């Protein structure tokens, strides 16, 4: 007899959702957590950054309020309050997850979880070390900021996102290494609060995973806001010199350097695998991520891994979806595998970026015959009313079936708008049907209809 049906190690958006689903399905469930419940997403990622970005949005709106006929004199910001509010938001939501655990009678075992054997976990905290047994174990330990031997976080000058989210002193200048989602979101935030921002990205474009046209449009916008972009540029060395950071970078064989107040490492993340006992039972790891099948089962039958720890996509909402599938499988149901081409990804920059499915490059590789529709937001009335004319909607279809195979948005509320296209794509609504759907006027979502029309040369406003 085991203490639990399921023990989940980690309470991020993968772990806590899995735990609640597990309890809902009548399984006796515990979660092991060494820090605040909610994981990185809720405490040090998605949620607190969005709170910071709301402050940035308000400040940016005040800066341009004159244009709207509103005079605001003597405006300023209190950076420490911006940070404090973001922490309060994260704490409130973490408490919310604790409430859900209680409501669902899920035990929270505070401490560091380590797998001892196929059914036993040790939980160690400062106070004690205990052992609990479970029929099934779900590893949801997440990931942490990648560091390199020549790039180590010191939390003074060289920082990771956690420090950027909690340090109440605003830097005058920052070099962000990495132009992925984290780099770009922080660039938007710091630029809004008048910090001098440089992004260094070794690939040809920022947000390199996105459709190239989207990355280029974002680059144009960031440059207009005086964010310095060094693409095709590799950081070679980081040093501390007289209380400042020195970044040495190379581009086309030329070496250069920048002196800056802070250096933010946003060069990706790596799985939290250290000391969790994988070697005790021989769990397969591939390229430093835990290897799983479509039910998120590892090579050990009763041990599962979900979320960042099992590798891409490193997104909160895919972690939650994976957690539900793993638990349904444990509960003897027959869950449908996730179709990763239907999972949206969003970057909360300004303008926002959101996508689902294939980029144009990928679509051309996979399909013989594709068609593309593209409509700029400046053709959509609502965008002009809110003074957000930047960006566009782009929809890619398989010309033979008219099915949506990729959708990309850069512009106002892109992260909200992509849900409509995700729904259309995952339910296989064809683009001609989407074009015939009536969208309310005046809304940004009319950009979706208009783009679907544009695929067939039928758009009205361009
Ligand atoms: P990332 O892997 O998306 O981007 C890191 C970037 O750093 C890459 O573009 C890479 O080319 C660049 N890079 C690496 N080494 C470099 C060097 N020496 N010099 C210059 N550039 C270098 O990682 P991230 O932005 O740190 O985010 C981590 C994960 O979290 C990602 O998978 C991301 O999708 C996810 N995330 C998602 C969101 C969101 O959905 N809004 C927000 C934050 C993070």
Short mmCIF file of C-alpha atoms in Angstrom, two decimals, residues 372-376 379-380 393 435-436 446-462:
data_model
loop_
_atom_site.label_atom_id
_atom_site.label_comp_id
_atom_site.label_asym_id
_atom_site.label_seq_id
_atom_site.Cartn_x
_atom_site.Cartn_y
_atom_site.Cartn_z
CA UNK A 372 -0.83 33.11 -47.76
CA UNK A 373 -3.03 35.98 -46.72
CA UNK A 374 -1.62 39.06 -45.02
CA UNK A 375 -3.35 42.21 -43.82
CA UNK A 376 -1.77 45.12 -41.96
CA UNK A 379 -6.24 48.75 -42.58
CA UNK A 380 -8.37 47.80 -39.57
CA UNK A 393 -1.99 39.23 -39.48
CA UNK A 435 -13.51 34.35 -44.38
CA UNK A 436 -17.31 33.98 -44.40
CA UNK A 446 -11.63 41.82 -38.05
CA UNK A 447 -7.98 41.56 -39.06
CA UNK A 448 -8.40 37.76 -38.94
CA UNK A 449 -11.44 37.73 -41.21
CA UNK A 450 -9.85 40.20 -43.60
CA UNK A 451 -6.67 38.09 -43.78
CA UNK A 452 -8.68 34.94 -44.49
CA UNK A 453 -10.43 36.89 -47.29
CA UNK A 454 -7.08 38.11 -48.56
CA UNK A 455 -5.95 34.52 -49.15
CA UNK A 456 -8.60 34.33 -51.88
CA UNK A 457 -8.08 37.89 -53.14
CA UNK A 458 -11.34 38.98 -51.51
CA UNK A 459 -10.25 41.42 -48.79
CA UNK A 460 -12.25 44.65 -48.74
CA UNK A 461 -9.95 47.05 -46.91
CA UNK A 462 -6.61 46.52 -48.65
#
